[in-house]
PDB file of C-alpha atoms in Angstrom:
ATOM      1  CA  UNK A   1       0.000   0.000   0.000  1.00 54.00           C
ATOM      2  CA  UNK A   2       2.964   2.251   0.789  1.00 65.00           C
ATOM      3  CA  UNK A   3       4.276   2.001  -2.986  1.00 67.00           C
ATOM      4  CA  UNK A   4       0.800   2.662  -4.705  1.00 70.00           C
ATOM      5  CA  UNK A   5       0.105   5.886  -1.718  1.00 68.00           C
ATOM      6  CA  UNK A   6       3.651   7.117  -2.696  1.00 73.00           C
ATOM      7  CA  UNK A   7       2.364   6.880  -6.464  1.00 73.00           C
ATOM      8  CA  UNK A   8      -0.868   8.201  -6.225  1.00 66.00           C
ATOM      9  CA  UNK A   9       1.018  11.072  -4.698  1.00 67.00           C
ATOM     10  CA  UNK A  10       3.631  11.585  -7.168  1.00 74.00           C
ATOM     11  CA  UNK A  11       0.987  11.316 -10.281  1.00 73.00           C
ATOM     12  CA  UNK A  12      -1.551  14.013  -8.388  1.00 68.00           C
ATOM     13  CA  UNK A  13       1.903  16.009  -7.906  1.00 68.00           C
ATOM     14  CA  UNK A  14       2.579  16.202 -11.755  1.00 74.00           C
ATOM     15  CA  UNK A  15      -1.563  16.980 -12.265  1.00 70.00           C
ATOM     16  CA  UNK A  16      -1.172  20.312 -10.266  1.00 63.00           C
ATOM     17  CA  UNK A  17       2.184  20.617 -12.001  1.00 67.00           C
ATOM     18  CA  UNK A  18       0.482  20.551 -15.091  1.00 72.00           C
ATOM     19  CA  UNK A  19      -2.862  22.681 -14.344  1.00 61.00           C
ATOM     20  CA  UNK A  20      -0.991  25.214 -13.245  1.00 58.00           C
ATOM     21  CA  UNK A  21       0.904  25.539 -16.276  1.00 65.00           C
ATOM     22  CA  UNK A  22      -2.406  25.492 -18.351  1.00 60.00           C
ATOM     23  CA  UNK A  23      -3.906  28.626 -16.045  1.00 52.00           C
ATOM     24  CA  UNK A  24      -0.582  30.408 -16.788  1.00 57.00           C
ATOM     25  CA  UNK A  25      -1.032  29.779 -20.726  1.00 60.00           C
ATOM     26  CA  UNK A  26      -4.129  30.778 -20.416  1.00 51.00           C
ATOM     27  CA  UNK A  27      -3.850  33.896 -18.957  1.00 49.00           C
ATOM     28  CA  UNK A  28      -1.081  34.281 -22.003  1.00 53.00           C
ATOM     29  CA  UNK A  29      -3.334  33.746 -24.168  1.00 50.00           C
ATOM     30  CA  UNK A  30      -6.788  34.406 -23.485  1.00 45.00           C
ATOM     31  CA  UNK A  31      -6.078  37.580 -21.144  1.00 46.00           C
ATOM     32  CA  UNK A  32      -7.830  36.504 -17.943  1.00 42.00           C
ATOM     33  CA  UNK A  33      -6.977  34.282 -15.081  1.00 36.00           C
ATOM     34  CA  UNK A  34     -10.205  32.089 -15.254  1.00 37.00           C
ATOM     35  CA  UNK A  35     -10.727  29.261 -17.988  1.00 38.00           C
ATOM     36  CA  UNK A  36     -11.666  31.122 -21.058  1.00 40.00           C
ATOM     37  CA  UNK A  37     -14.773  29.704 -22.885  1.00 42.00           C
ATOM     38  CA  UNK A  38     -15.654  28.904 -26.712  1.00 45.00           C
ATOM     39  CA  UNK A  39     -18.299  31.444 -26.669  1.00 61.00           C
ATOM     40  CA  UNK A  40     -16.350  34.980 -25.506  1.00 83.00           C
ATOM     41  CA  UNK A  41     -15.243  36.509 -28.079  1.00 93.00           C
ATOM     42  CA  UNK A  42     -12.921  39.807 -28.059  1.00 95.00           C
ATOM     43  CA  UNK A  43     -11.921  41.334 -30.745  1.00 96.00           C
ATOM     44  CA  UNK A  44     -11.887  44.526 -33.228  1.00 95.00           C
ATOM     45  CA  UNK A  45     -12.963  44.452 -36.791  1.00 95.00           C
ATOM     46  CA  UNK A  46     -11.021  46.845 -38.976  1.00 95.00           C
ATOM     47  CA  UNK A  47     -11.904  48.145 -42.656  1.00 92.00           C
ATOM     48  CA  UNK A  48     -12.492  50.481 -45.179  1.00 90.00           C
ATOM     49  CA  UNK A  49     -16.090  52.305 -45.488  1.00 82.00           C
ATOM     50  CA  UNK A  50     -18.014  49.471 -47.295  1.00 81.00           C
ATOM     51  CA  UNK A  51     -15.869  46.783 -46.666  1.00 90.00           C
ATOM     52  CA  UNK A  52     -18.735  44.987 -44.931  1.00 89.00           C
ATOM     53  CA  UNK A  53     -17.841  45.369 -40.705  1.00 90.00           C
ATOM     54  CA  UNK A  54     -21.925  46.815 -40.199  1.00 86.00           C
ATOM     55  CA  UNK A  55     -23.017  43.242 -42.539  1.00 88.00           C
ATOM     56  CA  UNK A  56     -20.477  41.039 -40.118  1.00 93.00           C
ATOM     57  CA  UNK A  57     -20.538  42.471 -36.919  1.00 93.00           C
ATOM     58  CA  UNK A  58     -24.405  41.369 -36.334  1.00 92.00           C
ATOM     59  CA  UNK A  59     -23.356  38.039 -37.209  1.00 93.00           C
ATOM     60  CA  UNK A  60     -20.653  37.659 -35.140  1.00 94.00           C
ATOM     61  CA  UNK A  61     -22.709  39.237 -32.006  1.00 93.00           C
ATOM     62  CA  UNK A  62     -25.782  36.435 -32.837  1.00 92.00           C
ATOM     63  CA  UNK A  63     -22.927  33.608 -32.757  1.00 91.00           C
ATOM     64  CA  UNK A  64     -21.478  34.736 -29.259  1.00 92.00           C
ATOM     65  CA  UNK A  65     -24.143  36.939 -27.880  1.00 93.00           C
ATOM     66  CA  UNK A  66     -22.001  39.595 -27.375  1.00 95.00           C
ATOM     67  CA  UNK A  67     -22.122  43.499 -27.627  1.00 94.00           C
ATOM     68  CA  UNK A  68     -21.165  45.410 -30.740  1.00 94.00           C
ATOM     69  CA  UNK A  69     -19.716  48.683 -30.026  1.00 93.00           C
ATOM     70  CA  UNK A  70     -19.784  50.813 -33.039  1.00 90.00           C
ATOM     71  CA  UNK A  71     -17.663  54.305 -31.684  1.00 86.00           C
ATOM     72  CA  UNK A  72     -20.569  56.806 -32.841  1.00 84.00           C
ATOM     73  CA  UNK A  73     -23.200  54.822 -31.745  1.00 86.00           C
ATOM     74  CA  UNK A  74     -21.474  54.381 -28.260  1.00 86.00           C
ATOM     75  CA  UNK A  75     -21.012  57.842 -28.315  1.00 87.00           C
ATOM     76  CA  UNK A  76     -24.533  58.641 -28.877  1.00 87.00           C
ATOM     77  CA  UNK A  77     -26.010  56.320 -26.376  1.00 85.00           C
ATOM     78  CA  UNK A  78     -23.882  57.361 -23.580  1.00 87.00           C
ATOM     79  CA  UNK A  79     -24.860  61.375 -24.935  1.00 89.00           C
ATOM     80  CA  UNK A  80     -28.265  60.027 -24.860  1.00 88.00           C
ATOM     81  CA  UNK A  81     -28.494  58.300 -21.309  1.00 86.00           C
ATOM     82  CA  UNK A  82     -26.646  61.388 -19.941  1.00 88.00           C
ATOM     83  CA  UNK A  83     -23.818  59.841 -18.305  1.00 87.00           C
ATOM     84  CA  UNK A  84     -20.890  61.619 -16.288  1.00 90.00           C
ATOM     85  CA  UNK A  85     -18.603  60.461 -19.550  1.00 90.00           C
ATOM     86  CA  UNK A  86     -21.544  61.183 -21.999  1.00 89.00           C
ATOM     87  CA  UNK A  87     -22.009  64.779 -20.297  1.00 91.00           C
ATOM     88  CA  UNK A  88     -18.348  65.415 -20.680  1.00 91.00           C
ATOM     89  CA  UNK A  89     -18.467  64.134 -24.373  1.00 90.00           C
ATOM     90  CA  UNK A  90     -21.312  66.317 -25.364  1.00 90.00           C
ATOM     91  CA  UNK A  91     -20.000  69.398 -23.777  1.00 91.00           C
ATOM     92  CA  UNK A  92     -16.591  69.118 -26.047  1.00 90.00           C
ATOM     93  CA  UNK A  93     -18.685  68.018 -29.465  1.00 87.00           C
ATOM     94  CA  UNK A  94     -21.022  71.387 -28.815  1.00 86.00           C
ATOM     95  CA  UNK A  95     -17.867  73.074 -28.618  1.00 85.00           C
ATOM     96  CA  UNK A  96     -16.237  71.629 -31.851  1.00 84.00           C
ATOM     97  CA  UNK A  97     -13.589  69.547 -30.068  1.00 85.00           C
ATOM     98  CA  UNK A  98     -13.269  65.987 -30.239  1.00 83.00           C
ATOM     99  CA  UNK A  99     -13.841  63.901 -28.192  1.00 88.00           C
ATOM    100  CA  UNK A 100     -10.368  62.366 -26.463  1.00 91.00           C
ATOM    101  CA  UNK A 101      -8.985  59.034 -26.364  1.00 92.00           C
ATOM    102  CA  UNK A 102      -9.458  59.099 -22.647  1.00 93.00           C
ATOM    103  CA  UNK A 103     -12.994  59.705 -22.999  1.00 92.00           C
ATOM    104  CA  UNK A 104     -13.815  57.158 -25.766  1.00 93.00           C
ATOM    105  CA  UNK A 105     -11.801  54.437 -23.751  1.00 95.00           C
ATOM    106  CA  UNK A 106     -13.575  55.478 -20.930  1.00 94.00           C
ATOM    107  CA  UNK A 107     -16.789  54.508 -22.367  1.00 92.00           C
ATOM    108  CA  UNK A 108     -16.162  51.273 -23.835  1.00 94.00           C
ATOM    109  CA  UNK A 109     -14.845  50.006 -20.212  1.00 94.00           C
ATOM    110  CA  UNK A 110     -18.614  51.696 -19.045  1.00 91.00           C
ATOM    111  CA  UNK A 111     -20.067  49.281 -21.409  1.00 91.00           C
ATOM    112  CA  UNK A 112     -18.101  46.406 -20.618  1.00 93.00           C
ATOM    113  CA  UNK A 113     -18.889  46.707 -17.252  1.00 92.00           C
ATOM    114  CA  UNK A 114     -22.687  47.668 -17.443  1.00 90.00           C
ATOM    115  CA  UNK A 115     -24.063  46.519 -20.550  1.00 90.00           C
ATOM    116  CA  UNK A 116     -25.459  42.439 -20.074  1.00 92.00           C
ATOM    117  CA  UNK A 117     -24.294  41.916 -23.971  1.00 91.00           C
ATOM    118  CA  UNK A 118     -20.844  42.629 -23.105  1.00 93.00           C
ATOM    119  CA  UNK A 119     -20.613  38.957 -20.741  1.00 90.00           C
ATOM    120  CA  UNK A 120     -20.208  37.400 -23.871  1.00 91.00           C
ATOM    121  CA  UNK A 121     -17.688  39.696 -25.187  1.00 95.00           C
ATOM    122  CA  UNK A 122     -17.257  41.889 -27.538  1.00 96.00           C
ATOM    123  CA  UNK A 123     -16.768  43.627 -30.946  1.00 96.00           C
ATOM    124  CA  UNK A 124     -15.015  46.847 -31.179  1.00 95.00           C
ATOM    125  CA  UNK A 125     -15.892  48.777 -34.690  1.00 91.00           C
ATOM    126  CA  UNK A 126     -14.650  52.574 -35.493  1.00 86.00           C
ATOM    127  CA  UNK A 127     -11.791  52.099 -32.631  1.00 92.00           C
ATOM    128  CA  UNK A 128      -8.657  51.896 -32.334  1.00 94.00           C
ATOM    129  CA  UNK A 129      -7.483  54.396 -35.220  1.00 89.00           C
ATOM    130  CA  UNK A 130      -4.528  55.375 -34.131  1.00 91.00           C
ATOM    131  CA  UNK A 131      -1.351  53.173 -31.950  1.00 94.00           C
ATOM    132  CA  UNK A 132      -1.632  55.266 -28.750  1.00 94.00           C
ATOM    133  CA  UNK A 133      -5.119  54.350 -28.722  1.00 94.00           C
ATOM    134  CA  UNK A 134      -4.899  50.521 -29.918  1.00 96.00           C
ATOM    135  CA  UNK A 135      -1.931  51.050 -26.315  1.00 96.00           C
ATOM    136  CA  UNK A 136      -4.573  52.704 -24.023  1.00 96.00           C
ATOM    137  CA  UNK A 137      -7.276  49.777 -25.000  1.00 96.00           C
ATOM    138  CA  UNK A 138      -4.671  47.498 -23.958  1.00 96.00           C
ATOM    139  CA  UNK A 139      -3.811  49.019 -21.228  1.00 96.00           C
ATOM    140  CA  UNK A 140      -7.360  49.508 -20.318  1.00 96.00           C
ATOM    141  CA  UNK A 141      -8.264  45.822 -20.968  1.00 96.00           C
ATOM    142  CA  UNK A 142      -5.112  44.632 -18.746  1.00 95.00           C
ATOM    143  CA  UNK A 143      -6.886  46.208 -15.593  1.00 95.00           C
ATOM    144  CA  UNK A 144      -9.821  43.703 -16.113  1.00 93.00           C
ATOM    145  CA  UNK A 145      -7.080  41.100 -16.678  1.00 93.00           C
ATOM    146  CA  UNK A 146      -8.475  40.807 -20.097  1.00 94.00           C
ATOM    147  CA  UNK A 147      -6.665  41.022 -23.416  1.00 93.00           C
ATOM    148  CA  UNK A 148      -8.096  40.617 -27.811  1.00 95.00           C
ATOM    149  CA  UNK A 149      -8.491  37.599 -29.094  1.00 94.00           C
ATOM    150  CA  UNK A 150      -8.448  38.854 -32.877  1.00 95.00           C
ATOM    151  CA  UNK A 151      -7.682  42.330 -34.406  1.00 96.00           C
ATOM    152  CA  UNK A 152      -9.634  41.373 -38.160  1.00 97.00           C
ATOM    153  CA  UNK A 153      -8.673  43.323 -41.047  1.00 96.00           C
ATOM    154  CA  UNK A 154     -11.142  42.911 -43.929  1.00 96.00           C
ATOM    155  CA  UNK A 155      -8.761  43.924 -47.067  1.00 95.00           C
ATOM    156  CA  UNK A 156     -10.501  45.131 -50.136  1.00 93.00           C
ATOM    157  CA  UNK A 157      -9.142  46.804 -52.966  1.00 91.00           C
ATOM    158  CA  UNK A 158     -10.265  50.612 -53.174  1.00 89.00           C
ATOM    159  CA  UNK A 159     -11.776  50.463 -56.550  1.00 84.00           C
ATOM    160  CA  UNK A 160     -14.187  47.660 -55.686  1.00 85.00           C
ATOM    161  CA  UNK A 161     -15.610  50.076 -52.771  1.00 84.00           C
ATOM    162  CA  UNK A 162     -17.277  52.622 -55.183  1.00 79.00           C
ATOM    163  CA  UNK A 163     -19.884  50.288 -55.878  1.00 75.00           C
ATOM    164  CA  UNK A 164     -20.364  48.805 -52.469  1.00 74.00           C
ATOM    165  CA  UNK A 165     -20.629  52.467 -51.429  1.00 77.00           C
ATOM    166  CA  UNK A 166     -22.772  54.356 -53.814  1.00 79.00           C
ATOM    167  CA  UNK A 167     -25.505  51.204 -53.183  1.00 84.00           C
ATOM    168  CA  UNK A 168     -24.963  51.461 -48.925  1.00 84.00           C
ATOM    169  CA  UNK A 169     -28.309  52.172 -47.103  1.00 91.00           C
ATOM    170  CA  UNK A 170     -28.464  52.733 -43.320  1.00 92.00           C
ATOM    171  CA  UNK A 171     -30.737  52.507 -40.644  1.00 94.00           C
ATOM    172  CA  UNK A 172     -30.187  55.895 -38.614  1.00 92.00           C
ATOM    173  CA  UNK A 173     -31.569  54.738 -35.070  1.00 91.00           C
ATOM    174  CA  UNK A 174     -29.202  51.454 -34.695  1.00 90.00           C
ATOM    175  CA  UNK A 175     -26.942  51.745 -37.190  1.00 85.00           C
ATOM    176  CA  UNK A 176     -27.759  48.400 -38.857  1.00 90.00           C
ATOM    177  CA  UNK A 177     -26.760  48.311 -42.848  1.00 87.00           C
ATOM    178  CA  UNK A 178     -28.004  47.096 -45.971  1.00 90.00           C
ATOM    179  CA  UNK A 179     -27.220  47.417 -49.669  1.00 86.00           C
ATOM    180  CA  UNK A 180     -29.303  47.276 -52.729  1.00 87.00           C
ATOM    181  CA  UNK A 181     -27.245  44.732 -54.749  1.00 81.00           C
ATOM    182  CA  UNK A 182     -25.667  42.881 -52.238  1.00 78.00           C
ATOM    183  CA  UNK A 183     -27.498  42.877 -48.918  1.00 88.00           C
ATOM    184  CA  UNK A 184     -30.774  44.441 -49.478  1.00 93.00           C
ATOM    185  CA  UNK A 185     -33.501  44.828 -47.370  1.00 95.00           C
ATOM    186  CA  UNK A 186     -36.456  42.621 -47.442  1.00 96.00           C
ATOM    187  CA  UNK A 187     -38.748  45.643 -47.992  1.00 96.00           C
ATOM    188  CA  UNK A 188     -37.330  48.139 -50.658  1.00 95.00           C
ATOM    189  CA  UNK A 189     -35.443  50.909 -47.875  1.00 96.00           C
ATOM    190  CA  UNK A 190     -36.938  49.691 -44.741  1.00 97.00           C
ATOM    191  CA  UNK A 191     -35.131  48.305 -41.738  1.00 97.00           C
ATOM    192  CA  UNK A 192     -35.714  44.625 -41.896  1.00 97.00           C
ATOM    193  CA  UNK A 193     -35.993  44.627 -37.812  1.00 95.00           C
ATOM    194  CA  UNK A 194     -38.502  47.752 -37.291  1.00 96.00           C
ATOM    195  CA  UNK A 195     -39.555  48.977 -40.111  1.00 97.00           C
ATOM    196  CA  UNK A 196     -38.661  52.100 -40.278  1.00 97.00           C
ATOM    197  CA  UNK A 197     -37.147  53.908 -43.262  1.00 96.00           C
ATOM    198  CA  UNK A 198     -33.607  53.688 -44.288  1.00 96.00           C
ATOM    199  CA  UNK A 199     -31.812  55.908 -45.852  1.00 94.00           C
ATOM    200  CA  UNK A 200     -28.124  57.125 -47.671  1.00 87.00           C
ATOM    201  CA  UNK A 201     -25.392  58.673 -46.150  1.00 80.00           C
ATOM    202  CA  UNK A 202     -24.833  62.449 -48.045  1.00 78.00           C
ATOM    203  CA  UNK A 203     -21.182  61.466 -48.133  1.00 73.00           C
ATOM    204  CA  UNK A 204     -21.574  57.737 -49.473  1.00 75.00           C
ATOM    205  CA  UNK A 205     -19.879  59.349 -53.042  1.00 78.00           C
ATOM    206  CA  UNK A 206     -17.219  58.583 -54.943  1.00 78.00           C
ATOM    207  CA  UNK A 207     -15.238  61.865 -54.496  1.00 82.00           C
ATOM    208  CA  UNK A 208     -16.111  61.747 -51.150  1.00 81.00           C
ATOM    209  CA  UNK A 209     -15.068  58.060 -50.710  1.00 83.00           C
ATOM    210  CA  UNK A 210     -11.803  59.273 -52.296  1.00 84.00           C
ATOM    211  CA  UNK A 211     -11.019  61.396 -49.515  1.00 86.00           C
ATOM    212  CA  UNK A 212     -12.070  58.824 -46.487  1.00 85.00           C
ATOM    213  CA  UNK A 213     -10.148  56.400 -47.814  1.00 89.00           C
ATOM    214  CA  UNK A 214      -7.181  58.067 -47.924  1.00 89.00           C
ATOM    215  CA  UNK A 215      -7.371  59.502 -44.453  1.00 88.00           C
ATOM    216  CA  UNK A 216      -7.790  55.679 -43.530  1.00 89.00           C
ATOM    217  CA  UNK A 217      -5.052  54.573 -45.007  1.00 91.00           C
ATOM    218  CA  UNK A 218      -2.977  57.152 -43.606  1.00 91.00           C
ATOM    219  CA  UNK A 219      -4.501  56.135 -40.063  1.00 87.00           C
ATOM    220  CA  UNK A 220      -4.937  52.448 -40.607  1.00 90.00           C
ATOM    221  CA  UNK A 221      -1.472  51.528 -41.741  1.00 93.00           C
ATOM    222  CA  UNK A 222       0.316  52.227 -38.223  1.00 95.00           C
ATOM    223  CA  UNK A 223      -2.397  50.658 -36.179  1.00 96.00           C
ATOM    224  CA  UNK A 224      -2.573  47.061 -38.422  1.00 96.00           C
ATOM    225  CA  UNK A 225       1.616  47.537 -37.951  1.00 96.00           C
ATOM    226  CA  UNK A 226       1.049  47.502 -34.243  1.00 97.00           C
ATOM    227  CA  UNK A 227      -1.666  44.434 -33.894  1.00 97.00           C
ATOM    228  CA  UNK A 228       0.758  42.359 -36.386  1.00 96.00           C
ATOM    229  CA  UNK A 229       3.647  43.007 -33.891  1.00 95.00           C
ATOM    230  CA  UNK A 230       1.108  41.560 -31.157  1.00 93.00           C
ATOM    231  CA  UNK A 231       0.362  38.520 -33.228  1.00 93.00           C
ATOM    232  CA  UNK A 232      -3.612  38.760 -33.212  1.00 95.00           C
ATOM    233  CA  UNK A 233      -3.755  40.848 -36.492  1.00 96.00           C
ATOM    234  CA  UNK A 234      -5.886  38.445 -38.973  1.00 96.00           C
ATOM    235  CA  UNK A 235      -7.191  39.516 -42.456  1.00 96.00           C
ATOM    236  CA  UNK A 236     -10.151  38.343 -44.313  1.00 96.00           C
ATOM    237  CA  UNK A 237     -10.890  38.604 -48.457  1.00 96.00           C
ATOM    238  CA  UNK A 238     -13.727  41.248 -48.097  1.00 94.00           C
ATOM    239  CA  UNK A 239     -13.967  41.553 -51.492  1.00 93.00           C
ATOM    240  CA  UNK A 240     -15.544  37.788 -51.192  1.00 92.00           C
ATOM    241  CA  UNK A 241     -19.506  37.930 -51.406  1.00 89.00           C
ATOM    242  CA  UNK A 242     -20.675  38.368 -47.751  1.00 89.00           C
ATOM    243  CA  UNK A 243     -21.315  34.183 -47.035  1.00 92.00           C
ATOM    244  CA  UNK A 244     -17.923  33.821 -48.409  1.00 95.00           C
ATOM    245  CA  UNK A 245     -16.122  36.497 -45.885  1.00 95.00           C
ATOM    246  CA  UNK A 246     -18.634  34.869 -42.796  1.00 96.00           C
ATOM    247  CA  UNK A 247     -17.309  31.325 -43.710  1.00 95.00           C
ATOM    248  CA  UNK A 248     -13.426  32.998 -43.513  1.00 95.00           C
ATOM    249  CA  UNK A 249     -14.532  34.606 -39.869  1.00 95.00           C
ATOM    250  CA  UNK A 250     -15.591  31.143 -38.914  1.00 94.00           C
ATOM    251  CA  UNK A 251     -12.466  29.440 -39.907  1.00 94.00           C
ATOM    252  CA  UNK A 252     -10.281  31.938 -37.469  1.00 92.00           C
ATOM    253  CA  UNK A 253     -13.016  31.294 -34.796  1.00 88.00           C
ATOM    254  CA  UNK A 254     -12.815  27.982 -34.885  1.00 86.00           C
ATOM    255  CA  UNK A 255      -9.100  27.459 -34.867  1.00 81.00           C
ATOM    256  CA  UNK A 256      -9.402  29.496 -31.573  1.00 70.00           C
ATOM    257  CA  UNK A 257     -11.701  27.491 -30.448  1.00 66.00           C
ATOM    258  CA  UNK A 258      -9.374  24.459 -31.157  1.00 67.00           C
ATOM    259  CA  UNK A 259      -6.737  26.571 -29.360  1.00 62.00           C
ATOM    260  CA  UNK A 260      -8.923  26.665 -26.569  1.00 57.00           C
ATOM    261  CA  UNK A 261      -9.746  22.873 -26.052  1.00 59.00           C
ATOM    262  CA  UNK A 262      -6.328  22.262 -26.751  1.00 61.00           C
ATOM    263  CA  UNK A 263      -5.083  24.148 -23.370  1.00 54.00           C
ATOM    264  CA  UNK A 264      -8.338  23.018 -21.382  1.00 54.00           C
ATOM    265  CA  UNK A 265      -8.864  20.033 -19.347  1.00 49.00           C
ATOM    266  CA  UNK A 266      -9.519  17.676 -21.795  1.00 55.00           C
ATOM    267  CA  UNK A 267      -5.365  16.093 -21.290  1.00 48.00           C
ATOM    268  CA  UNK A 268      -5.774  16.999 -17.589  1.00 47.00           C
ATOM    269  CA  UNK A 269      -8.803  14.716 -16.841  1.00 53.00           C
ATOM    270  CA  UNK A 270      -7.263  11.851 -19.024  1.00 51.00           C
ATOM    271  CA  UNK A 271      -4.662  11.991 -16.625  1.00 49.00           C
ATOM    272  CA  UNK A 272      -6.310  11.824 -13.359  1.00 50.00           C
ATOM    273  CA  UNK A 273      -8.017   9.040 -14.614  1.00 54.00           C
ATOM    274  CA  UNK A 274      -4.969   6.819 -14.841  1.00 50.00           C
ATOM    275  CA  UNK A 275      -3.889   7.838 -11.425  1.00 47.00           C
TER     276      UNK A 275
END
């Protein structure tokens, strides 16, 4: 009895050796100290106007029923529900400032805290646009001992966005969008969810498409540098029809989700049982 106490001991030894290890890689990994689940999901879509983020991000928030936080619609709900941070915001935009980094950051961490679609993660759209703020999400995302997942570039080639563009309709209450060739509504320019009427942007143009693209370029270029250095930066054909570019987000979710059964207990409860 001796022998098989002393090895009983020694295999539960290397089992704690072990799960400790997989906690650590974890919290490499996944940003957060407890076991990370298949459905989070944290991560920022990046793109061009009409490269598809407002026909992807409602997908991706149905799969993981998380939140999708669109920067000017964040701004406007925190304006809206008066806020300390949305106060502050509105008092600079009425005076022609902008709104700082500080401010914006500030907000997305008041969602993440507050907003119920947020527990199962979420989908940053419109920010970061510059490195110092891509360094003060991080930074704010360390303090909840949280880190991204994915930083998802959809790449499309500037020409192909005139067309995507010039058919683009919104819906101005939640942002949702549609187009007429390629996503249209199932009523001619009304919101498939309410009803309502949609409508075009004034500035969804081709000279004026000229001039936003090149200012995202300009802003873009440093900011997918930085997210490559981290090694989350992914990219995605947008120039795929929109099942296509869904079936590409699936394949990176899914090899994270591999990733994540990989470092969970799967090994670690194979090895109790031979103990």
């Amino acid at each position: 009895m001796g022998y098989l106490d002393e090895e009983v001991k020694r295999l539960q030894s290397i089992i704690d050796s072990i799960e400790g290890r997989v906690r650590d890689l974890e919290t490499k990994q996944f940003g957060s100290s407890s076991k990370k689940t298949t459905d989070e999901i944290r991560m920022l879509l990046i793109g061009p106007p009409g490269a598809g983020k407002g026909t992807q991000a409602p997908k991706i928030k149905e799969k993981f029923n998380c939140c999708h936080l669109a920067t000017g619609d964040m701004l406007r709900s925190q304006v809206a529900k008066k806020t300390t941070l949305g106060r502050e915001a509105k008092k600079i935009m009425d005076q022609g400032g902008l709104v700082s980094d500080d401010i914006v950051i500030g907000m997305i961490k008041e969602e993440l805290d507050n907003n119920p679609e947020c527990k199962g993660g979420f989908i940053l759209d419109g920010f970061p646009r510059t490195v110092p703020q891509a360094e003060g999400l991080d930074a704010m995302l360390k303090s909840r001992n949280q880190t991204l997942q994915h930083a998802v570039e959809l790449q499309i080639d500037d020409a192909l966005l005139v067309a995507r563009i010039t058919g683009r309709l919104v819906h101005p209450a939640s942002g949702r969008s549609y187009h007429t060739a390629f996503n249209p509504p199932k009523v001619a320019m009304t919101d498939d969810i309410t009803g309502e009427p949609l409508v075009q942007r004034s500035d969804d143009n081709a000279e004026a498409l000229k001039k936003r693209l090149a200012t995202y370029h300009k802003q873009t270029t440093p900011v997918v540098s930085y997210y490559k250095n981290t090694g989350i930066w992914k990219a995605v054909d947008a120039s795929q029809e929109p099942g296509q570019v869904w079936n590409s987000l699936l394949a990176i979710f899914d090899n994270d989700k591999a990733k994540a059964e990989a470092a969970g207990s799967g090994i670690l409860n194979k090895l109790a049982g031979r103990s």
